[in-house]
Amino acid sequence: MDDEMEGGNLGPYQDRPRTFPSMKSKAYAPWIFRVLMRINSRILLVLLLVCFGAIFYVGASTSPILVFVFSVCIISFFVSIYLTKWVLAKDEGPPEMSEISDAIRDGAEGFFRTQYGTISKMALLLGLVILGIYLFRNITPQQELSGLGRVTSAYITVAAFLFGALCSGVAGYVGMWVSVRANVRVSSAARRSAREALQIAVRAGGFSALVVVGMAVMGVAILYAILYVWFGVDSTGTMKATDLPLLLVGYGFGASFVALFAQLGGGIFTKAADVGADLVGKVEQGIPEDDPRNPAVIADLVGDNVGDCAARGADLFESIAAEIISAMILGGTMAQRCKIEDPSGFILFPLVVHSFDLVISSVGIFSIRNKRDSGVIGTIEDPMKTLEKGYSVTIFLAVLTFGLSTRWLLYTEQAPTAWLNFALCGLVGIVTAYVFVWISKYYTDYKYEPVRTLALASSTGHGTNIIAGVSLGLESTALPVLVISLAIVSAFWLGRTSGLTDEAGNPTGGLFGTAVATMGMLSTAAYVLTMDMFGPIADNAGGIVEMSQQPESVREITDVLDAVGNTTKATTKGFAIGSAALASFLLFSAYMDEVAAFAQEPFKQVDIAIPEVFVGGLLGSMLIFLFSAWACAAVGRTAQEVVNEVRRQFIERPGIMDYKEKPDYGRCVSIVASASLKEMIKPGALAIISPTVVGVLFRILGYYTGHPLLGAKVVASMLMFATVSGILMALFLNTAGGAWDNAKKYIETGALGGKGSDTHKAAVTGDTVGDPFKDTAGPSLHVLIKMLATITLVMAPIFL
């Protein structure tokens, strides 16, 4: 077959068998999975039972609440296994589909192995740095009284950091593993029914979502339980339960570290390949998207999995872990100030909320069922409406379970109605999440005016398309900021008026109220991640259908699913930014509490009228813009290499356009893989090093000028300004990029001249400009602002 292709002795494309190259010689699985697969099934079952028994024993020794959490998480894992078997039982379609899918899977798994190998080495190095810092840092008087010395604290923090990094990596692998196997099954199902294709994509995304959320909850719960038993918490003369959450910050930092580099590397990979494929394929050669003649098409499809699936799984894992830990810290601090006799309910409340998230999201996923339809686009239900129905079911159940959780865990005799106030805080968060999703949908779905206006601007040229897209992105920041502001103030006021007071009679529930609102916003996280994963799976399915030359009716179905997937990706990014804003506020509050504990003096406000503190704010804002610039530039440089390679192949192999020569897909995959690994280092290092360097330098300056807390104050200012700037920048980048993408999709439906028109070419230009915005810089930013907060928590002692 290869000799025939090189010799050009082939008939028309449709009349010949089609083969596609493998990116690797054999499939790859991480070593831990390979080891488990070699173990005898009975022995593996015994080991699992022993592990589950140990987990339940530690949980029962800690609190009955943790037994409930462990039970729900384990049941959700079995549900995810059922979803996996259900998806994998579907057929893969004709051989040409399987061959393309194999090439995508092998390329994605090969890049994942290399990328996460690099990340793991950096994590080990950073772990050693943290160990060195903690061995020479101060400890709080409370830790000293409980017998927690420097050495113990150092090893616990490093172990938590590495455990968080490991879990985040596994979450990323799970996200990618399912997507590279579900894509071909969605393609095959689209030949029969649009609703069946939708159901497969949703259930595949649901598997990943349940595993990611379950792992985040289990990881924090196991760490907490082990430390609780190890230190004999609440025994005479030992550590108190309210002090334990601060020992978990390393876990959140590890998750943030991996998520940032996964998002950067995956985002650079997918968007460099996408930009290169579109500019040469669509604009210069005039061939359709995902055409098999495009040498960059396999790299583009591989990128959907490593950028949109693996990275997003690690991203949401980090979001949940950071939110749980910050809420546990604030809950413990409030319980301590209010002298609540049993603080376990306030500390473990976030774990219970996310346990219920697994239950209600499972119901939402299973509510999307296959119904008979003709497979013709005009006669099927809008996929977006189907997904929204599932989301509505999840939201309704979230309200009920959240109210139940607050009554169960947050009821206290000191303030009998406090639980109701906190339930309302949760409702504020749930409503905020829903409104965020709606706003993102309004600005990125081509059914609404903003995207159609942007598409119309493409009819007058490339420049007007860019101007309209930038203005749309800038405008889209207004409503989300107003919603976030209202949510923070409302939740703070509800918490403050809950009736909980300290010994002096001062209200103390305000910050915990915002924490509860954040939990409410993330109480449907598993279903939101399901919708997010749906997008790249549908995108890949469309690529497989196009490359395997399926009938136009099949491509129409996958095009509709792909357009809906673009909208769900954009809406879930908006959801992620909103939750990042609230979580960063919590982490900032936790940082101020930690500084006060180490400094043994109040630290409740940051005065930006102090020149050094104001400079810290400027540096924080500058960090956001510099990070975004480096991330976008990395995509641009890598895309240039792809463009040059694709042009070279079209020139040197003119038979590609007539299907007489095959493109070298592997060359483009190799280019974007090596470049993305190299390019992710600089912006990632900037994010990690900056707050530490700034804090240490201003600590030294404060030492010589008689301001002992100057380093901590400057870092606090840096964190505040970076969070505000980062939220606005991420909203702009994500929304503008999503709108450009769907404006192009709208034109491809036949509007304003359709595919191949000058209007379409202008829209493709806008889409290529928006690609690094929405899939590299934008998603990386909301990971960055949370990672900055966790870094400051971990490094706080060296700023004093």
mmCIF file of N, CA and C in Angstrom, residues 194-200 202-203 363-371 373 379-394 441 447 527 530-531 534 560-561 564 568:
data_model
loop_
_atom_site.group_PDB
_atom_site.id
_atom_site.type_symbol
_atom_site.label_atom_id
_atom_site.label_comp_id
_atom_site.label_asym_id
_atom_site.label_seq_id
_atom_site.Cartn_x
_atom_site.Cartn_y
_atom_site.Cartn_z
ATOM 1 N N ALA A 194 -28.021 10.854 15.816
ATOM 2 C CA ALA A 194 -27.382 11.971 16.501
ATOM 3 C C ALA A 194 -27.518 11.834 18.012
ATOM 4 N N ARG A 195 -28.664 11.364 18.477
ATOM 5 C CA ARG A 195 -28.887 11.250 19.920
ATOM 6 C C ARG A 195 -27.970 10.191 20.526
ATOM 7 N N GLU A 196 -27.735 9.083 19.795
ATOM 8 C CA GLU A 196 -26.818 8.057 20.303
ATOM 9 C C GLU A 196 -25.394 8.598 20.390
ATOM 10 N N ALA A 197 -24.985 9.357 19.384
ATOM 11 C CA ALA A 197 -23.644 9.958 19.403
ATOM 12 C C ALA A 197 -23.503 10.915 20.581
ATOM 13 N N LEU A 198 -24.554 11.701 20.826
ATOM 14 C CA LEU A 198 -24.549 12.624 21.963
ATOM 15 C C LEU A 198 -24.422 11.861 23.273
ATOM 16 N N GLN A 199 -25.186 10.788 23.423
ATOM 17 C CA GLN A 199 -25.177 10.028 24.671
ATOM 18 C C GLN A 199 -23.806 9.416 24.937
ATOM 19 N N ILE A 200 -23.163 8.881 23.901
ATOM 20 C CA ILE A 200 -21.836 8.280 24.080
ATOM 21 C C ILE A 200 -20.835 9.344 24.515
ATOM 22 N N VAL A 202 -21.419 12.170 26.047
ATOM 23 C CA VAL A 202 -21.717 12.631 27.408
ATOM 24 C C VAL A 202 -21.268 11.604 28.440
ATOM 25 N N ARG A 203 -21.547 10.338 28.201
ATOM 26 C CA ARG A 203 -21.167 9.317 29.182
ATOM 27 C C ARG A 203 -19.654 9.136 29.254
ATOM 28 N N VAL A 363 -26.752 11.453 38.425
ATOM 29 C CA VAL A 363 -28.164 11.481 38.016
ATOM 30 C C VAL A 363 -28.328 12.319 36.750
ATOM 31 N N GLY A 364 -27.657 13.478 36.713
ATOM 32 C CA GLY A 364 -27.727 14.339 35.532
ATOM 33 C C GLY A 364 -27.189 13.660 34.287
ATOM 34 N N ILE A 365 -26.091 12.918 34.435
ATOM 35 C CA ILE A 365 -25.495 12.201 33.293
ATOM 36 C C ILE A 365 -26.438 11.120 32.790
ATOM 37 N N PHE A 366 -27.019 10.355 33.703
ATOM 38 C CA PHE A 366 -27.903 9.260 33.296
ATOM 39 C C PHE A 366 -29.261 9.772 32.807
ATOM 40 N N SER A 367 -29.575 11.051 33.078
ATOM 41 C CA SER A 367 -30.838 11.597 32.577
ATOM 42 C C SER A 367 -30.809 11.813 31.071
ATOM 43 N N ILE A 368 -29.613 11.827 30.484
ATOM 44 C CA ILE A 368 -29.480 11.979 29.028
ATOM 45 C C ILE A 368 -29.509 10.591 28.409
ATOM 46 N N ARG A 369 -30.637 10.236 27.832
ATOM 47 C CA ARG A 369 -30.834 8.892 27.304
ATOM 48 C C ARG A 369 -30.973 8.933 25.790
ATOM 49 N N ASN A 370 -30.745 7.773 25.204
ATOM 50 C CA ASN A 370 -30.886 7.645 23.756
ATOM 51 C C ASN A 370 -32.360 7.483 23.402
ATOM 52 N N LYS A 371 -32.809 8.275 22.464
ATOM 53 C CA LYS A 371 -34.182 8.156 21.966
ATOM 54 C C LYS A 371 -34.127 7.936 20.462
ATOM 55 N N ASP A 373 -34.450 8.550 16.806
ATOM 56 C CA ASP A 373 -34.645 9.671 15.896
ATOM 57 C C ASP A 373 -34.158 9.250 14.521
ATOM 58 N N THR A 379 -34.737 17.023 12.293
ATOM 59 C CA THR A 379 -35.781 16.345 13.056
ATOM 60 C C THR A 379 -35.337 15.957 14.454
ATOM 61 N N ILE A 380 -34.113 16.292 14.836
ATOM 62 C CA ILE A 380 -33.644 15.890 16.155
ATOM 63 C C ILE A 380 -33.684 17.079 17.112
ATOM 64 N N GLU A 381 -33.683 16.747 18.361
ATOM 65 C CA GLU A 381 -33.675 17.771 19.400
ATOM 66 C C GLU A 381 -32.302 18.433 19.442
ATOM 67 N N ASP A 382 -32.303 19.726 19.697
ATOM 68 C CA ASP A 382 -31.059 20.473 19.805
ATOM 69 C C ASP A 382 -30.198 19.861 20.910
ATOM 70 N N PRO A 383 -28.950 19.432 20.602
ATOM 71 C CA PRO A 383 -28.096 18.821 21.634
ATOM 72 C C PRO A 383 -27.862 19.727 22.838
ATOM 73 N N MET A 384 -27.792 21.047 22.586
ATOM 74 C CA MET A 384 -27.565 21.978 23.691
ATOM 75 C C MET A 384 -28.726 21.945 24.667
ATOM 76 N N LYS A 385 -29.945 21.835 24.145
ATOM 77 C CA LYS A 385 -31.111 21.760 25.023
ATOM 78 C C LYS A 385 -31.080 20.481 25.857
ATOM 79 N N THR A 386 -30.615 19.396 25.246
ATOM 80 C CA THR A 386 -30.524 18.130 25.976
ATOM 81 C C THR A 386 -29.523 18.237 27.122
ATOM 82 N N LEU A 387 -28.366 18.840 26.843
ATOM 83 C CA LEU A 387 -27.362 19.025 27.892
ATOM 84 C C LEU A 387 -27.875 19.962 28.988
ATOM 85 N N GLU A 388 -28.602 20.989 28.575
ATOM 86 C CA GLU A 388 -29.135 21.934 29.561
ATOM 87 C C GLU A 388 -30.182 21.283 30.449
ATOM 88 N N LYS A 389 -30.964 20.345 29.900
ATOM 89 C CA LYS A 389 -31.932 19.621 30.727
ATOM 90 C C LYS A 389 -31.208 18.818 31.812
ATOM 91 N N GLY A 390 -30.132 18.146 31.415
ATOM 92 C CA GLY A 390 -29.345 17.420 32.409
ATOM 93 C C GLY A 390 -28.764 18.346 33.457
ATOM 94 N N TYR A 391 -28.310 19.539 33.025
ATOM 95 C CA TYR A 391 -27.754 20.510 33.962
ATOM 96 C C TYR A 391 -28.835 21.026 34.906
ATOM 97 N N SER A 392 -30.046 21.221 34.388
ATOM 98 C CA SER A 392 -31.154 21.691 35.231
ATOM 99 C C SER A 392 -31.504 20.662 36.303
ATOM 100 N N VAL A 393 -31.488 19.385 35.920
ATOM 101 C CA VAL A 393 -31.725 18.314 36.895
ATOM 102 C C VAL A 393 -30.659 18.353 37.989
ATOM 103 N N THR A 394 -29.416 18.519 37.563
ATOM 104 C CA THR A 394 -28.297 18.562 38.519
ATOM 105 C C THR A 394 -28.409 19.762 39.446
ATOM 106 N N LYS A 441 -22.540 31.451 27.530
ATOM 107 C CA LYS A 441 -23.288 30.925 26.387
ATOM 108 C C LYS A 441 -23.787 32.075 25.512
ATOM 109 N N LYS A 447 -26.260 31.258 18.220
ATOM 110 C CA LYS A 447 -27.709 31.510 18.199
ATOM 111 C C LYS A 447 -28.040 32.918 18.696
ATOM 112 N N TYR A 527 -20.766 17.517 36.709
ATOM 113 C CA TYR A 527 -21.576 17.635 35.489
ATOM 114 C C TYR A 527 -20.999 18.695 34.554
ATOM 115 N N THR A 530 -18.282 17.196 32.734
ATOM 116 C CA THR A 530 -18.842 16.314 31.713
ATOM 117 C C THR A 530 -19.141 17.089 30.437
ATOM 118 N N MET A 531 -19.767 18.256 30.575
ATOM 119 C CA MET A 531 -20.058 19.089 29.406
ATOM 120 C C MET A 531 -18.771 19.572 28.752
ATOM 121 N N PHE A 534 -17.218 16.781 26.773
ATOM 122 C CA PHE A 534 -18.034 16.504 25.603
ATOM 123 C C PHE A 534 -17.484 17.222 24.368
ATOM 124 N N VAL A 560 -22.875 19.609 14.106
ATOM 125 C CA VAL A 560 -23.777 20.158 15.125
ATOM 126 C C VAL A 560 -23.236 19.866 16.523
ATOM 127 N N LEU A 561 -22.778 18.636 16.745
ATOM 128 C CA LEU A 561 -22.208 18.281 18.053
ATOM 129 C C LEU A 561 -20.949 19.097 18.336
ATOM 130 N N VAL A 564 -21.906 22.653 19.312
ATOM 131 C CA VAL A 564 -22.386 22.636 20.701
ATOM 132 C C VAL A 564 -21.208 22.447 21.660
ATOM 133 N N THR A 568 -20.097 24.566 24.913
ATOM 134 C CA THR A 568 -19.950 24.008 26.266
ATOM 135 C C THR A 568 -18.546 24.255 26.804
#
